[in-house]
Amino acid sequence: MLERIFNFVEQYHPGIARTLRGATPDEAARLEDLAGHRLPASYLEFLLSMGSYSGAMLRRFSNFDFTCRAIQEFYAEADRPPPPEYLCIARNTGGGDQEWYLDLRPARPEPPVVVIDYYAWVPRPLPQTLPVLFEDLESLLVIGTFLSVRLPVLPHAAVFSSGRQPEAGDQELLDQLAGASGLTALPKTGTDTRCYNGPDLAIYAYQPAGSGMRLEFGARQPEVFTEVADQLRTRLSMIRVQ
């Protein structure tokens, strides 16, 4: 899993993988003991590769602490332990109570990443359906590194938001615009999110069900930036907000 992600980010931030520091096997084993169940193989790979320091890889998620030590402390200090079918992987350091968890319940090859408001739900019974942030850990890392590493290297950038109610064909229009610009959609980004990438242009789009689209994009040349911005305004009724 991580080899694919490292190969991607090294194109835009050479040497970034060498800045990472993994947790030790003993630290991972200690977390496993505290959590009370085995760590999924993909999460263990993550911890051993960047569980002590993730550097710029997940900079856009700076309100969350992914380190093994932070998660150990969360379990050690919790006066009300989280339900055992959820594994905390990101501790909120931005002043909120919402943590990110792997939902270990579904019979899926990889568990989805969900959000739980600790003080609102624990130890009350959790609802059967929780908000899914990412379809799995790899999806979290693909989107996080795209936002943290890929987009920032493009000098001409903007954020757009939908200026109208969502319509059924919006995603198809965006797919057409991206294809016409020579972009390829990255895999493992889920149903609500798209990451389109090319040599000189990159687009991130997020559209939860029933909500308007939010889009960030960057371009290397100003003329490409202007052309894409104009298409977003005319074809998708997008409004620049940043």
XYZ file of N, CA and C in Angstrom:
726
model
N 0.817 -1.208 0.000
C 0.000 0.000 0.000
C 0.858 1.269 0.000
N 1.766 1.368 0.955
C 2.536 2.595 1.094
C 3.532 2.798 -0.039
N 4.000 1.725 -0.646
C 4.952 1.883 -1.741
C 4.346 2.695 -2.881
N 3.074 2.433 -3.214
C 2.404 3.186 -4.268
C 2.288 4.652 -3.903
N 1.961 4.915 -2.654
C 1.801 6.302 -2.212
C 3.137 7.014 -2.188
N 4.176 6.351 -1.700
C 5.506 6.965 -1.690
C 5.980 7.270 -3.107
N 5.749 6.348 -4.043
C 6.159 6.582 -5.432
C 5.457 7.814 -5.997
N 4.200 8.025 -5.607
C 3.450 9.189 -6.085
C 4.020 10.482 -5.509
N 4.171 10.559 -4.184
C 4.577 11.829 -3.575
C 6.030 12.171 -3.871
N 6.865 11.173 -4.112
C 8.269 11.449 -4.419
C 8.414 12.231 -5.724
N 7.423 12.160 -6.612
C 7.463 12.940 -7.847
C 7.408 14.440 -7.561
N 6.770 14.823 -6.468
C 6.520 16.225 -6.180
C 7.293 16.731 -4.969
N 7.784 15.831 -4.170
C 8.559 16.196 -2.979
C 9.674 15.160 -2.836
N 10.692 15.233 -3.685
C 11.763 14.224 -3.636
C 12.397 14.137 -2.249
N 12.565 12.926 -1.788
C 13.183 12.708 -0.486
C 12.227 12.719 0.678
N 10.931 12.926 0.430
C 9.984 13.042 1.546
C 9.925 11.756 2.357
N 10.046 10.598 1.686
C 9.953 9.337 2.415
C 11.076 9.195 3.437
N 12.219 9.810 3.161
C 13.348 9.701 4.101
C 13.145 10.546 5.343
N 12.175 11.469 5.322
C 11.922 12.311 6.498
C 10.995 11.631 7.502
N 10.377 10.536 7.106
C 9.388 9.882 7.958
C 10.066 9.017 9.018
N 9.387 8.859 10.135
C 9.895 7.976 11.192
C 8.766 7.067 11.653
N 9.044 5.799 11.659
C 8.039 4.830 12.061
C 8.084 4.524 13.542
N 6.977 4.016 14.044
C 6.949 3.500 15.405
C 7.728 2.195 15.450
N 8.176 1.816 16.619
C 8.881 0.547 16.770
C 7.860 -0.585 16.891
N 8.268 -1.822 16.596
C 7.356 -2.959 16.803
C 6.847 -3.050 18.234
N 7.691 -2.701 19.209
C 7.256 -2.741 20.600
C 6.168 -1.703 20.867
N 6.304 -0.515 20.273
C 5.286 0.519 20.451
C 3.961 0.087 19.826
N 4.042 -0.527 18.644
C 2.822 -1.020 17.999
C 2.173 -2.121 18.832
N 2.996 -3.007 19.409
C 2.460 -4.079 20.242
C 1.795 -3.515 21.495
N 2.390 -2.465 22.052
C 1.806 -1.813 23.230
C 0.436 -1.224 22.888
N 0.320 -0.590 21.724
C -0.966 -0.051 21.303
C -1.989 -1.176 21.132
N -1.548 -2.274 20.566
C -2.440 -3.415 20.373
C -2.976 -3.902 21.722
N -2.117 -3.952 22.722
C -2.542 -4.370 24.061
C -3.555 -3.384 24.646
N -3.295 -2.090 24.482
C -4.186 -1.073 25.032
C -5.541 -1.086 24.339
N -5.520 -1.279 23.010
C -6.774 -1.270 22.251
C -7.575 -2.552 22.461
N -6.895 -3.632 22.789
C -7.593 -4.871 23.074
C -7.899 -5.733 21.877
N -7.292 -5.461 20.742
C -7.464 -6.336 19.584
C -6.315 -6.131 18.613
N -6.164 -7.068 17.696
C -5.064 -7.005 16.736
C -5.229 -5.810 15.804
N -4.098 -5.223 15.425
C -4.124 -4.110 14.485
C -4.246 -4.649 13.062
N -5.115 -4.060 12.234
C -5.163 -4.472 10.825
C -3.797 -4.313 10.164
N -3.499 -5.189 9.214
C -2.182 -5.200 8.584
C -1.846 -3.860 7.936
N -2.814 -3.219 7.292
C -2.542 -1.937 6.637
C -2.206 -0.858 7.666
N -2.896 -0.874 8.809
C -2.610 0.123 9.836
C -1.263 -0.140 10.484
N -0.912 -1.406 10.688
C 0.397 -1.730 11.233
C 1.500 -1.259 10.276
N 1.300 -1.447 8.981
C 2.266 -0.957 7.997
C 2.426 0.559 8.108
N 1.308 1.261 8.261
C 1.343 2.715 8.432
C 2.144 3.103 9.672
N 1.858 2.460 10.800
C 2.547 2.802 12.045
C 4.054 2.562 11.939
N 4.446 1.445 11.348
C 5.864 1.112 11.279
C 6.603 1.979 10.266
N 5.864 2.648 9.380
C 6.501 3.518 8.380
C 6.508 4.988 8.796
N 5.415 5.452 9.425
C 5.342 6.870 9.784
C 4.577 7.107 11.076
N 4.583 6.128 11.948
C 3.837 6.238 13.185
C 4.486 7.076 14.260
N 5.695 7.597 14.009
C 6.315 8.548 14.928
C 6.376 9.953 14.350
N 6.464 10.039 13.001
C 6.526 11.352 12.352
C 6.139 11.186 10.889
N 5.069 11.892 10.482
C 4.598 11.796 9.097
C 4.996 13.005 8.268
N 5.689 13.965 8.872
C 6.212 15.105 8.123
C 5.140 15.841 7.343
N 5.443 16.125 6.072
C 4.505 16.867 5.215
C 3.452 15.978 4.585
N 3.532 14.688 4.794
C 2.645 13.757 4.103
C 1.173 14.050 4.393
N 0.846 14.393 5.638
C -0.550 14.602 6.031
C -0.746 15.992 6.623
N -0.061 16.967 6.072
C -0.089 18.332 6.613
C -1.502 18.910 6.628
N -2.321 18.551 5.645
C -3.670 19.107 5.599
C -4.558 18.586 6.731
N -4.135 17.531 7.381
C -4.882 16.996 8.512
C -4.176 17.363 9.815
N -3.686 18.580 9.893
C -2.839 18.971 11.018
C -3.595 19.052 12.343
N -4.927 19.052 12.320
C -5.699 19.048 13.567
C -5.817 17.660 14.189
N -5.171 16.684 13.553
C -5.234 15.313 14.069
C -3.827 14.760 14.236
N -3.639 14.034 15.316
C -2.351 13.427 15.629
C -2.450 11.928 15.334
N -1.666 11.480 14.346
C -1.692 10.086 13.921
C -0.598 9.248 14.586
N 0.221 9.843 15.440
C 1.364 9.106 15.967
C 0.920 7.984 16.896
N 1.731 6.954 16.924
C 1.452 5.811 17.788
C 1.389 6.245 19.247
N 2.260 7.137 19.631
C 2.288 7.590 21.020
C 0.987 8.300 21.393
N 0.460 9.138 20.494
C -0.784 9.859 20.779
C -1.954 8.887 20.935
N -1.994 7.852 20.112
C -3.089 6.888 20.204
C -2.937 6.032 21.462
N -1.701 5.694 21.811
C -1.475 4.989 23.083
C -2.010 5.814 24.251
N -1.679 7.106 24.258
C -2.126 7.983 25.345
C -3.646 8.079 25.383
N -4.254 8.120 24.208
C -5.711 8.188 24.146
C -6.333 6.990 24.865
N -5.834 5.791 24.580
C -6.385 4.596 25.211
C -6.009 4.516 26.691
N -4.801 4.913 27.021
C -4.353 4.820 28.410
C -5.096 5.804 29.307
N -5.454 6.988 28.759
C -6.068 8.040 29.558
C -7.587 8.002 29.538
N -8.189 7.286 28.599
C -9.642 7.319 28.440
C -10.331 6.707 29.660
N -11.187 7.508 30.314
C -11.941 6.974 31.442
C -13.113 6.129 30.956
N -13.482 6.318 29.698
C -14.528 5.491 29.091
C -13.964 4.957 27.778
N -13.459 3.758 27.757
C -12.816 3.260 26.533
C -13.798 3.178 25.383
N -13.330 3.438 24.161
C -14.201 3.338 22.991
C -14.699 1.912 22.806
N -15.794 1.733 22.096
C -16.287 0.378 21.819
C -15.201 -0.445 21.122
N -15.068 -1.717 21.454
C -13.950 -2.519 20.940
C -13.991 -2.742 19.436
N -15.167 -2.543 18.803
C -15.228 -2.766 17.354
C -14.698 -1.580 16.552
N -14.239 -0.535 17.262
C -13.644 0.622 16.597
C -12.222 0.817 17.108
N -11.326 1.162 16.201
C -9.923 1.392 16.557
C -9.565 2.836 16.252
N -9.246 3.610 17.280
C -8.864 5.009 17.083
C -7.518 5.076 16.355
N -7.448 5.914 15.303
C -6.196 6.064 14.552
C -5.734 7.510 14.463
N -6.602 8.471 14.831
C -6.220 9.881 14.749
C -6.886 10.638 15.889
N -6.067 11.249 16.723
C -6.570 11.953 17.901
C -6.727 13.437 17.576
N -7.875 13.991 17.930
C -8.161 15.394 17.630
C -7.336 16.306 18.539
N -6.528 17.159 17.914
C -5.719 18.126 18.665
C -6.160 19.553 18.390
N -7.283 19.703 17.664
C -7.742 21.037 17.280
C -8.824 21.599 18.167
N -9.040 20.986 19.320
C -10.025 21.513 20.249
C -11.371 20.817 20.196
N -11.567 19.879 19.276
C -12.826 19.155 19.192
C -12.734 17.796 19.851
N -13.855 17.096 19.871
C -13.919 15.771 20.491
C -14.056 14.662 19.468
N -14.070 14.987 18.194
C -14.235 13.976 17.162
C -12.900 13.351 16.801
N -12.833 12.042 16.975
C -11.631 11.295 16.612
C -11.941 10.454 15.372
N -10.882 10.018 14.693
C -11.049 9.153 13.525
C -10.748 7.715 13.936
N -11.594 6.806 13.465
C -11.505 5.398 13.837
C -11.560 4.517 12.594
N -10.990 3.340 12.711
C -11.275 2.276 11.764
C -12.481 1.505 12.291
N -13.477 1.343 11.435
C -14.672 0.589 11.797
C -14.408 -0.875 11.463
N -14.175 -1.679 12.494
C -13.783 -3.067 12.301
C -14.975 -4.008 12.134
N -16.189 -3.455 12.100
C -17.376 -4.317 12.019
C -17.619 -4.909 10.634
N -17.566 -4.116 9.573
C -17.985 -4.663 8.271
C -17.089 -5.807 7.814
N -17.701 -6.732 7.115
C -16.935 -7.847 6.540
C -16.349 -7.378 5.214
N -15.346 -6.529 5.310
C -14.694 -5.966 4.134
C -13.200 -6.246 4.222
N -12.528 -6.282 3.069
C -11.077 -6.512 3.122
C -10.345 -5.452 3.947
N -10.804 -4.199 3.850
C -10.195 -3.116 4.611
C -11.285 -2.311 5.301
N -11.122 -1.994 6.590
C -12.163 -1.247 7.309
C -12.218 0.212 6.875
N -13.426 0.794 6.823
C -13.550 2.212 6.506
C -13.115 3.084 7.680
N -12.812 4.344 7.381
C -12.467 5.328 8.407
C -13.722 6.124 8.729
N -14.116 6.132 9.997
C -15.326 6.827 10.428
C -14.955 7.850 11.501
N -15.895 8.746 11.763
C -15.686 9.760 12.794
C -16.638 9.482 13.946
N -16.122 9.592 15.159
C -16.934 9.407 16.360
C -16.677 10.591 17.288
N -17.761 11.210 17.730
C -17.677 12.252 18.748
C -17.645 11.546 20.098
N -16.474 11.508 20.707
C -16.247 10.679 21.895
C -17.247 10.987 23.008
N -17.417 12.255 23.338
C -18.251 12.592 24.481
C -19.742 12.529 24.158
N -20.088 12.549 22.873
C -21.497 12.450 22.508
C -21.983 11.006 22.509
N -21.084 10.057 22.204
C -21.536 8.684 21.995
C -20.996 7.677 22.998
N -19.814 7.896 23.503
C -19.215 6.886 24.377
C -19.594 7.207 25.815
N -20.112 6.275 26.624
C -20.318 4.858 26.280
C -21.732 4.545 25.818
N -22.494 5.529 25.355
C -23.834 5.241 24.842
C -23.732 4.327 23.622
N -24.812 3.606 23.322
C -24.779 2.777 22.104
C -24.597 3.655 20.870
N -23.702 3.248 20.014
C -23.467 3.990 18.780
C -24.525 3.631 17.750
N -24.866 4.573 16.870
C -25.794 4.227 15.788
C -25.171 3.193 14.865
N -26.026 2.453 14.175
C -25.528 1.410 13.289
C -24.743 1.983 12.120
N -25.098 3.204 11.699
C -24.412 3.839 10.573
C -23.701 5.091 11.057
N -22.398 5.132 10.867
C -21.585 6.279 11.260
C -21.082 6.995 10.010
N -20.802 8.304 10.126
C -20.274 9.031 8.966
C -18.945 8.427 8.497
N -18.892 8.007 7.249
C -17.666 7.455 6.670
C -16.874 8.582 6.036
N -15.676 8.824 6.551
C -14.817 9.871 5.998
C -14.057 9.376 4.774
N -13.527 8.156 4.876
C -12.722 7.569 3.809
C -13.080 6.100 3.711
N -13.046 5.559 2.502
C -13.476 4.166 2.333
C -12.527 3.184 3.017
N -11.269 3.590 3.229
C -10.328 2.776 3.999
C -9.091 3.623 4.273
N -8.108 3.038 4.938
C -6.905 3.792 5.302
C -6.140 4.252 4.067
N -6.083 3.415 3.042
C -5.367 3.824 1.834
C -6.038 5.033 1.194
N -7.352 5.059 1.196
C -8.069 6.217 0.671
C -7.717 7.475 1.446
N -7.661 7.387 2.765
C -7.251 8.519 3.598
C -5.874 9.029 3.179
N -4.947 8.103 2.965
C -3.577 8.489 2.634
C -3.473 9.050 1.217
N -4.224 8.480 0.273
C -4.197 9.004 -1.099
C -4.711 10.440 -1.120
N -5.864 10.674 -0.494
C -6.448 12.020 -0.484
C -5.582 12.968 0.334
N -5.111 12.507 1.493
C -4.293 13.368 2.346
C -3.007 13.804 1.684
N -2.323 12.888 1.001
C -1.066 13.264 0.338
C -1.316 14.102 -0.909
N -2.435 13.877 -1.590
C -2.781 14.705 -2.747
C -2.965 16.160 -2.305
N -3.689 16.359 -1.198
C -3.922 17.706 -0.686
C -2.676 18.311 -0.048
N -1.868 17.487 0.577
C -0.724 17.985 1.355
C 0.543 18.147 0.535
N 0.698 17.319 -0.499
C 1.967 17.297 -1.244
C 1.792 17.699 -2.703
N 0.782 17.134 -3.371
C 0.636 17.404 -4.803
C 0.147 18.822 -5.091
N -0.984 19.222 -4.533
C -1.547 20.525 -4.870
C -0.643 21.705 -4.497
N 0.047 21.672 -3.351
C 0.838 22.845 -2.965
C 1.988 23.195 -3.906
N 2.443 22.281 -4.757
C 3.568 22.615 -5.637
C 3.122 23.349 -6.891
N 1.825 23.490 -7.094
C 1.317 24.207 -8.267
C 1.092 25.668 -7.886
N 1.745 26.599 -8.586
C 1.763 27.996 -8.132
C 0.459 28.756 -8.295
N -0.383 28.357 -9.236
C -1.649 29.072 -9.473
C -2.778 28.197 -8.954
N -3.402 28.620 -7.845
C -4.358 27.752 -7.160
C -5.581 28.547 -6.722
N -6.681 27.828 -6.541
C -7.925 28.454 -6.103
C -8.838 27.407 -5.492
N -9.824 27.895 -4.737
C -10.869 27.058 -4.172
C -12.201 27.557 -4.708
N -13.008 26.630 -5.212
C -14.320 26.966 -5.741
C -15.387 26.202 -4.976
N -16.578 26.799 -4.898
C -17.725 26.148 -4.269
C -18.920 26.280 -5.202
N -19.826 25.313 -5.119
C -20.986 25.323 -5.997
C -21.876 26.515 -5.699
N -22.323 27.177 -6.768
C -23.208 28.331 -6.608
C -24.671 27.974 -6.760
N -25.013 26.685 -6.767
C -26.403 26.251 -6.931
C -26.584 24.893 -6.259
N -27.819 24.418 -6.257
C -28.103 23.092 -5.726
C -27.467 22.030 -6.627
N -27.026 20.907 -6.038
C -26.394 19.871 -6.857
C -27.364 19.287 -7.877
N -26.834 18.919 -9.026
C -27.626 18.297 -10.077
C -27.029 16.939 -10.425
N -27.857 16.084 -11.003
C -27.451 14.690 -11.232
C -26.228 14.572 -12.122
N -26.049 15.477 -13.066
C -24.956 15.342 -14.013
C -23.679 16.071 -13.642
N -23.605 16.616 -12.443
C -22.427 17.413 -12.073
C -21.142 16.601 -12.145
N -21.171 15.379 -11.584
C -19.949 14.582 -11.562
C -19.507 14.213 -12.967
N -20.461 13.919 -13.834
C -20.119 13.587 -15.224
C -19.502 14.782 -15.934
N -20.042 15.984 -15.670
C -19.462 17.194 -16.267
C -18.024 17.397 -15.810
N -17.781 17.169 -14.517
C -16.424 17.325 -14.010
C -15.500 16.271 -14.612
N -15.985 15.043 -14.748
C -15.194 13.998 -15.399
C -14.822 14.401 -16.827
N -15.780 14.994 -17.552
C -15.523 15.424 -18.920
C -14.496 16.552 -18.960
N -14.638 17.508 -18.046
C -13.690 18.616 -17.993
C -12.285 18.102 -17.689
N -12.177 17.184 -16.722
C -10.870 16.631 -16.358
C -10.277 15.849 -17.518
N -11.111 15.042 -18.186
C -10.615 14.265 -19.322
C -10.138 15.142 -20.457
N -10.885 16.214 -20.741
C -10.497 17.124 -21.809
C -9.196 17.848 -21.481
N -8.881 17.961 -20.191
C -7.643 18.617 -19.763
C -6.485 17.630 -19.632
N -6.716 16.363 -19.992
C -5.656 15.368 -19.934
C -5.376 14.819 -18.552
N -6.359 14.928 -17.655
C -6.156 14.464 -16.280
C -6.637 13.031 -16.111
N -6.034 12.352 -15.159
C -6.414 10.988 -14.803
C -6.909 10.974 -13.364
N -8.030 10.293 -13.118
C -8.558 10.178 -11.763
C -7.732 9.168 -10.974
N -7.263 9.567 -9.812
C -6.523 8.641 -8.959
C -7.466 7.594 -8.382
N -7.012 6.361 -8.220
C -7.853 5.336 -7.589
C -7.915 5.537 -6.082
N -8.854 4.841 -5.452
C -8.975 4.794 -3.989
C -9.316 6.149 -3.382
N -10.262 6.865 -4.004
C -10.668 8.143 -3.420
C -12.129 8.152 -2.994
N -12.853 7.052 -3.133
C -14.209 6.961 -2.624
C -15.253 7.492 -3.579
N -16.511 7.504 -3.104
C -17.626 7.916 -3.949
C -17.882 9.417 -3.911
N -17.524 10.082 -2.825
C -17.790 11.514 -2.683
C -16.635 12.386 -3.152
N -15.483 11.798 -3.378
C -14.262 12.554 -3.626
C -13.612 12.107 -4.924
N -13.035 13.076 -5.648
C -12.246 12.775 -6.830
C -10.928 13.550 -6.742
N -9.853 12.885 -7.102
C -8.554 13.536 -7.246
C -8.092 13.297 -8.681
N -8.030 14.362 -9.468
C -7.603 14.270 -10.859
C -6.195 14.846 -10.962
N -5.339 14.141 -11.666
C -3.944 14.581 -11.710
C -3.383 14.538 -13.121
N -2.521 15.512 -13.403
C -1.798 15.572 -14.661
C -0.468 16.257 -14.446
N 0.368 16.350 -15.470
C 1.692 16.953 -15.301
C 1.649 18.407 -14.835
N 0.665 19.172 -15.336
C 0.652 20.612 -15.066
C -0.640 21.096 -14.431
N -1.488 20.180 -14.017
C -2.795 20.553 -13.476
C -3.262 19.460 -12.533
N -3.918 19.845 -11.432
C -4.474 18.880 -10.478
C -5.758 19.450 -9.905
N -6.753 18.580 -9.735
C -8.061 18.995 -9.221
C -8.490 18.038 -8.116
N -8.955 18.620 -7.009
C -9.569 17.858 -5.924
C -11.025 18.296 -5.823
N -11.946 17.359 -5.846
C -13.371 17.678 -5.775
C -14.032 16.830 -4.700
N -14.880 17.479 -3.906
C -15.587 16.793 -2.832
C -17.055 17.164 -2.909
N -17.927 16.163 -2.993
C -19.361 16.410 -3.073
C -20.119 15.329 -2.313
N -20.406 15.576 -1.016
C -21.218 14.609 -0.270
C -22.623 14.527 -0.872
N -23.273 13.417 -0.650
C -24.613 13.217 -1.194
C -25.549 14.337 -0.744
N -26.235 14.957 -1.707
C -27.197 16.001 -1.408
C -26.608 17.369 -1.159
N -25.293 17.507 -1.263
C -24.639 18.786 -1.004
C -23.954 19.308 -2.261
N -23.643 20.598 -2.236
C -22.930 21.189 -3.347
C -21.474 20.758 -3.375
N -20.864 20.922 -4.524
C -19.479 20.508 -4.723
C -18.504 21.584 -4.218
N -17.429 21.127 -3.611
C -16.306 21.993 -3.254
C -15.100 21.495 -4.024
N -14.346 22.414 -4.578
C -13.265 22.016 -5.481
C -12.035 22.878 -5.257
N -10.888 22.223 -5.206
C -9.604 22.910 -5.163
C -8.800 22.483 -6.385
N -8.135 23.431 -7.019
C -7.285 23.036 -8.136
C -6.080 23.949 -8.225
N -5.055 23.424 -8.871
C -3.836 24.180 -9.085
C -3.299 23.906 -10.472
N -2.643 24.903 -11.040
C -2.080 24.778 -12.384
C -0.683 25.364 -12.394
N 0.134 24.847 -13.310
C 1.503 25.357 -13.425
C 1.560 26.664 -14.214
N 0.751 26.756 -15.269
C 0.759 27.960 -16.107
C -0.487 28.805 -15.844
N -0.352 30.108 -15.833
C -1.514 30.972 -15.553
C -2.618 30.848 -16.597
N -2.255 30.609 -17.862
C -3.284 30.502 -18.886
C -4.134 29.242 -18.706
N -3.508 28.157 -18.235
C -4.270 26.934 -17.952
C -5.189 27.163 -16.766
N -4.680 27.841 -15.750
C -5.494 28.173 -14.582
C -6.732 28.965 -14.997
N -6.545 29.980 -15.819
C -7.664 30.829 -16.239
C -8.688 30.041 -17.051
N -8.205 29.176 -17.935
C -9.111 28.389 -18.764
C -9.967 27.447 -17.919
N -9.348 26.752 -16.976
C -10.091 25.829 -16.125
C -11.071 26.594 -15.237
N -10.641 27.711 -14.673
C -11.531 28.521 -13.826
C -12.755 28.980 -14.605
N -12.564 29.388 -15.851
C -13.689 29.822 -16.677
C -14.654 28.661 -16.936
N -14.108 27.471 -17.172
C -14.970 26.311 -17.423
C -15.764 25.944 -16.173
N -15.153 26.045 -15.023
C -15.861 25.743 -13.779
C -17.027 26.705 -13.569
N -16.811 27.960 -13.907
C -17.880 28.958 -13.751
C -19.020 28.719 -14.734
N -18.693 28.466 -15.981
C -19.721 28.378 -17.015
C -20.415 27.021 -17.040
N -19.691 25.935 -16.838
C -20.283 24.608 -16.988
C -20.837 24.048 -15.679
N -20.262 24.457 -14.533
C -20.695 23.913 -13.256
C -21.218 24.972 -12.288
N -21.301 26.216 -12.740
C -21.801 27.317 -11.900
C -21.029 27.426 -10.600
N -19.722 27.217 -10.668
C -18.887 27.302 -9.475
C -18.504 28.751 -9.199
N -18.331 29.063 -7.926
C -17.949 30.407 -7.489
C -16.621 30.307 -6.749
N -15.699 31.194 -7.112
C -14.412 31.178 -6.412
C -14.580 31.752 -5.013
N -14.099 31.011 -4.015
C -14.214 31.457 -2.623
C -12.851 31.709 -1.993
N -11.788 31.336 -2.688
C -10.439 31.551 -2.133
C -9.412 31.514 -3.246
